PDB file of C-alpha atoms in Angstrom:
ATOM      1  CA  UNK A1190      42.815-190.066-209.524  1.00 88.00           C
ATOM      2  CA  UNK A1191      39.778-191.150-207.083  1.00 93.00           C
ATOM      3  CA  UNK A1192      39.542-189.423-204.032  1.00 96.00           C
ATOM      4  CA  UNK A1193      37.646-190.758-201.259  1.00 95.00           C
ATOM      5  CA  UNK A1194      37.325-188.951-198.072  1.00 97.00           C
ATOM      6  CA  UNK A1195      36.514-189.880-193.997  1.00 97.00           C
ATOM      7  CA  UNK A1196      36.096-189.162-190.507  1.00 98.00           C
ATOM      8  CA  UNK A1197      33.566-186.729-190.529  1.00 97.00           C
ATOM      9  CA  UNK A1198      31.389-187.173-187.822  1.00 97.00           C
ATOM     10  CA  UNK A1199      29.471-185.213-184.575  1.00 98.00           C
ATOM     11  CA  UNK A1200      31.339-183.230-182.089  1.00 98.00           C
ATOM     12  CA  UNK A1201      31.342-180.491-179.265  1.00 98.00           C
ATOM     13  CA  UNK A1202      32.937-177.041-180.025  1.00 98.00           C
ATOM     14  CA  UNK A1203      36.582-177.545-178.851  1.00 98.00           C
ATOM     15  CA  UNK A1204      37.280-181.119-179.708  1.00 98.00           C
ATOM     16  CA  UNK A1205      39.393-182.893-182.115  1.00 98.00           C
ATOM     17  CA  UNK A1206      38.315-184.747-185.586  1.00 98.00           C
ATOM     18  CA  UNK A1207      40.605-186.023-188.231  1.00 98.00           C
ATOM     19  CA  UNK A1208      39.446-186.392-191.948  1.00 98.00           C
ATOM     20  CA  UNK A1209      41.412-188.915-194.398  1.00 98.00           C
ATOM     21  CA  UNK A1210      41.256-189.117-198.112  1.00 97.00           C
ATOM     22  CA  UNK A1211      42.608-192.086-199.600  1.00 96.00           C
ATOM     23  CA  UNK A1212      43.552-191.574-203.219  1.00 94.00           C
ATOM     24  CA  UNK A1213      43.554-194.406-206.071  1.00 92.00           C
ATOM     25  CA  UNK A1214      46.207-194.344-208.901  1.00 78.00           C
ATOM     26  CA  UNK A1215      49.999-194.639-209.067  1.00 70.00           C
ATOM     27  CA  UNK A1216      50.597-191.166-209.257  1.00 84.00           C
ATOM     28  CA  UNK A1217      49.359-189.245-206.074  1.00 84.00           C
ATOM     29  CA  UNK A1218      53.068-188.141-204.920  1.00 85.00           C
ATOM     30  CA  UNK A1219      52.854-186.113-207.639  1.00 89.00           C
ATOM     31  CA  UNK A1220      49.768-183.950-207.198  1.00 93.00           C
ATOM     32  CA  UNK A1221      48.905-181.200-204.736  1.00 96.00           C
ATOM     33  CA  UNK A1222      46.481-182.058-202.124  1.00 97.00           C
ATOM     34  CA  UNK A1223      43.758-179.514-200.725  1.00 98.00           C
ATOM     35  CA  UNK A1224      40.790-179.660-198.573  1.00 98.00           C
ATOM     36  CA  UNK A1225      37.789-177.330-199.276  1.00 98.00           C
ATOM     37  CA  UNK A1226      34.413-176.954-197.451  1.00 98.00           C
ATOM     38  CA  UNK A1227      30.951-176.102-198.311  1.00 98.00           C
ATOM     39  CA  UNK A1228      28.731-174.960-195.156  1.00 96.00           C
ATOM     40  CA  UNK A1229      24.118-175.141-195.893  1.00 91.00           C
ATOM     41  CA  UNK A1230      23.893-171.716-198.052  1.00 94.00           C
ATOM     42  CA  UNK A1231      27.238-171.045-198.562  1.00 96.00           C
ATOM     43  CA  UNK A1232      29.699-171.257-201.247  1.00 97.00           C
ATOM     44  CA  UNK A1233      32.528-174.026-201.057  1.00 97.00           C
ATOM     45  CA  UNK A1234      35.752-172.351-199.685  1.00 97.00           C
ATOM     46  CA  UNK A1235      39.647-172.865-199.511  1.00 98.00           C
ATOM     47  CA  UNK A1236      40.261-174.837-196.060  1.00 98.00           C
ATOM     48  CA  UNK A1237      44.529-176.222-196.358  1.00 98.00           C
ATOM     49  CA  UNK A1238      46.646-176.812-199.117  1.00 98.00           C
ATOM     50  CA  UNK A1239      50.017-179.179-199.073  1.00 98.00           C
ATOM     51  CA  UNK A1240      52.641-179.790-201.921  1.00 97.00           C
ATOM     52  CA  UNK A1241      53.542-183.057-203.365  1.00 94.00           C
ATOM     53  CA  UNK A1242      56.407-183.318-201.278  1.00 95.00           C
ATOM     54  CA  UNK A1243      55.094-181.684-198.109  1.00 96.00           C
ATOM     55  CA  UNK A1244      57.301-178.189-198.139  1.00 97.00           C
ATOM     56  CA  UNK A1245      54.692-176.090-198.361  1.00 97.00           C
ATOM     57  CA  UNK A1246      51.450-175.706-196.709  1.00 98.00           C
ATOM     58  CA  UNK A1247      48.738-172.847-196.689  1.00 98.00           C
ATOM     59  CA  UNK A1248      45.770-172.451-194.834  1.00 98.00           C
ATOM     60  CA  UNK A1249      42.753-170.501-194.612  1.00 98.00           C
ATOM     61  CA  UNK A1250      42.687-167.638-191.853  1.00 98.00           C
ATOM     62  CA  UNK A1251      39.955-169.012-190.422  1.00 98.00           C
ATOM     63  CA  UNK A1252      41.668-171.981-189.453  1.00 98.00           C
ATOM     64  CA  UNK A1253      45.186-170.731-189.299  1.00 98.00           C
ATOM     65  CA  UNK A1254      46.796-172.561-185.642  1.00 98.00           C
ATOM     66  CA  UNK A1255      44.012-174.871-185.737  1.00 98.00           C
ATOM     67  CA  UNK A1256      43.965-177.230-188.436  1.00 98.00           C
ATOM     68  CA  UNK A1257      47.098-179.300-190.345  1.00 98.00           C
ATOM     69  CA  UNK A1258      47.062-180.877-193.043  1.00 98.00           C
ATOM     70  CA  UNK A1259      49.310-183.586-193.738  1.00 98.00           C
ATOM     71  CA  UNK A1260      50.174-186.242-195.711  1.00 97.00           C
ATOM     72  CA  UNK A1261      52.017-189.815-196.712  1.00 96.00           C
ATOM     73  CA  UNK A1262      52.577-190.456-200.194  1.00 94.00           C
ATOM     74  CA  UNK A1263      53.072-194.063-199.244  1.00 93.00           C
ATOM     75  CA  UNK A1264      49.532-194.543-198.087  1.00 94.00           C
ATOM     76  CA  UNK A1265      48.196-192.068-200.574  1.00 94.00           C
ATOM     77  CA  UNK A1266      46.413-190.598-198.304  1.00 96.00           C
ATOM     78  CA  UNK A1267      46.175-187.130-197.395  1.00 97.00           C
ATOM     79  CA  UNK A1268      44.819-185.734-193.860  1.00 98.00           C
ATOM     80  CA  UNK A1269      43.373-182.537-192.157  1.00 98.00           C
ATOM     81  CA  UNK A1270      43.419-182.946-188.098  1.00 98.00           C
ATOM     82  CA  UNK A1271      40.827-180.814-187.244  1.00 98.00           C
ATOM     83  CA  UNK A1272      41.538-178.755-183.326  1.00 98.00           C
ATOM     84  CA  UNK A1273      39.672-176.388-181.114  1.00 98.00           C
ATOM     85  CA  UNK A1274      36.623-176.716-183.594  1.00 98.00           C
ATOM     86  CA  UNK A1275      34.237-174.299-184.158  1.00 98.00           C
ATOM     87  CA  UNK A1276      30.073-174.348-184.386  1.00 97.00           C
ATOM     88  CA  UNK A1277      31.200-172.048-187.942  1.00 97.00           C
ATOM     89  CA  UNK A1278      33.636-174.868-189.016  1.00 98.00           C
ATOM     90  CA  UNK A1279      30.381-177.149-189.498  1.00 98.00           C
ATOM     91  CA  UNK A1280      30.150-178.071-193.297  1.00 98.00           C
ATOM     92  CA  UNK A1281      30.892-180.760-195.707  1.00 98.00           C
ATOM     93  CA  UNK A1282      34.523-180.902-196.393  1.00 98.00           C
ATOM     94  CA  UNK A1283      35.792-182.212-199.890  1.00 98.00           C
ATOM     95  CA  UNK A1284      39.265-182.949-200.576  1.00 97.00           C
ATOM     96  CA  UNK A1285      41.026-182.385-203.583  1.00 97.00           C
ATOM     97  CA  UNK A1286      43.873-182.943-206.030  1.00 96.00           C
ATOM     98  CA  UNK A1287      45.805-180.712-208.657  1.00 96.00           C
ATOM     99  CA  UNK A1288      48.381-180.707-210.846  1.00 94.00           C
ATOM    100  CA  UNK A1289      50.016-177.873-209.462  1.00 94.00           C
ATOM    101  CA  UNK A1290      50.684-176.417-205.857  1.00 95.00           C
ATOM    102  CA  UNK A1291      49.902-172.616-205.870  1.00 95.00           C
ATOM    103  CA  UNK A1292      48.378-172.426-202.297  1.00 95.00           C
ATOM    104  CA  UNK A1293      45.599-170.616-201.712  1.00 96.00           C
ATOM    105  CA  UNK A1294      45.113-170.568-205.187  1.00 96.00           C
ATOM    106  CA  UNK A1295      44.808-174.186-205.966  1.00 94.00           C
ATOM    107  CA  UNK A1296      42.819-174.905-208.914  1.00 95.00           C
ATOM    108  CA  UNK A1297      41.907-178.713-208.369  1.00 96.00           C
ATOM    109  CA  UNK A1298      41.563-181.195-211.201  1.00 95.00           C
ATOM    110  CA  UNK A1299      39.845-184.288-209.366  1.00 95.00           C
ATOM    111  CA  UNK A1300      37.421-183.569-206.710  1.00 96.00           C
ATOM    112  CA  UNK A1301      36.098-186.394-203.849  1.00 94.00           C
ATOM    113  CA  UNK A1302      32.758-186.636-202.552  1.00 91.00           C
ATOM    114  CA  UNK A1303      32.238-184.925-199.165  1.00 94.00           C
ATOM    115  CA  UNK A1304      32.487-185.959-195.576  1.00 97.00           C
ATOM    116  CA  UNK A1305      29.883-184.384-193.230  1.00 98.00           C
ATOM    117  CA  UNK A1306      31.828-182.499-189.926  1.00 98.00           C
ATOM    118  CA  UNK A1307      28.850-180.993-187.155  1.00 98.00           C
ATOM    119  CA  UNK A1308      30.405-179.036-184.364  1.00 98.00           C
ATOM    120  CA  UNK A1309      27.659-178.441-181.570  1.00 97.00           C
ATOM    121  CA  UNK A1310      28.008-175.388-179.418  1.00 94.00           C
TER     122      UNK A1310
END
């Protein structure tokens, strides 16, 4: 599986971004999809997790009734809209796949390069 994520970008504290990652292969319905970020300094976190078949979702604290993430197996492509954002959510967000759904917990077997998200204060 090749992950390739977007729609990273620039924005104020409060507004909206959505991040995409479009996934190659025939088999992305069948893996867990995650999104993780890595702020300057810091080590990469847990950000939103989401089952093959979309039943189950976990999210970090941090960004508990402020992110989703989402997803249609169709597209194979996975999303995180990103709401009331914060100067702390600033990082480079990865997504992810695994084998296995095990939310918070999600150990990921393919990894996709980052996409850059500044929130100015």
């Amino acid at each position: 599986v090749q992950l390739q994520a977007s729609g990273g970008g620039l924005v104020q504290a409060g507004g909206s971004l959505r991040l995409s990652c479009a996934a190659s292969g025939r088999t992305f319905g069948s893996y867990a999809m995650a999104w993780f970020r890595q702020a300057p300094g810091k080590e990469r976190e847990f950000v939103a997790s989401i089952s093959w078949s979309s039943s189950r979702k976990d999210y970090a604290d941090s960004v508990k009734g402020r992110f989703t993430i989402s997803r249609v197996n169709a597209k194979n492509t996975v999303y995180l809209q990103m709401n009331s954002l914060k100067p702390e959510d600033t990082a480079v967000y990865h997504c992810a796949a695994a084998a296995y759904y095990s939310g918070s917990n999600v150990r990921p077997d393919y990894w996709g390069q980052g996409t850059q998200v500044t929130v100015s204060s």
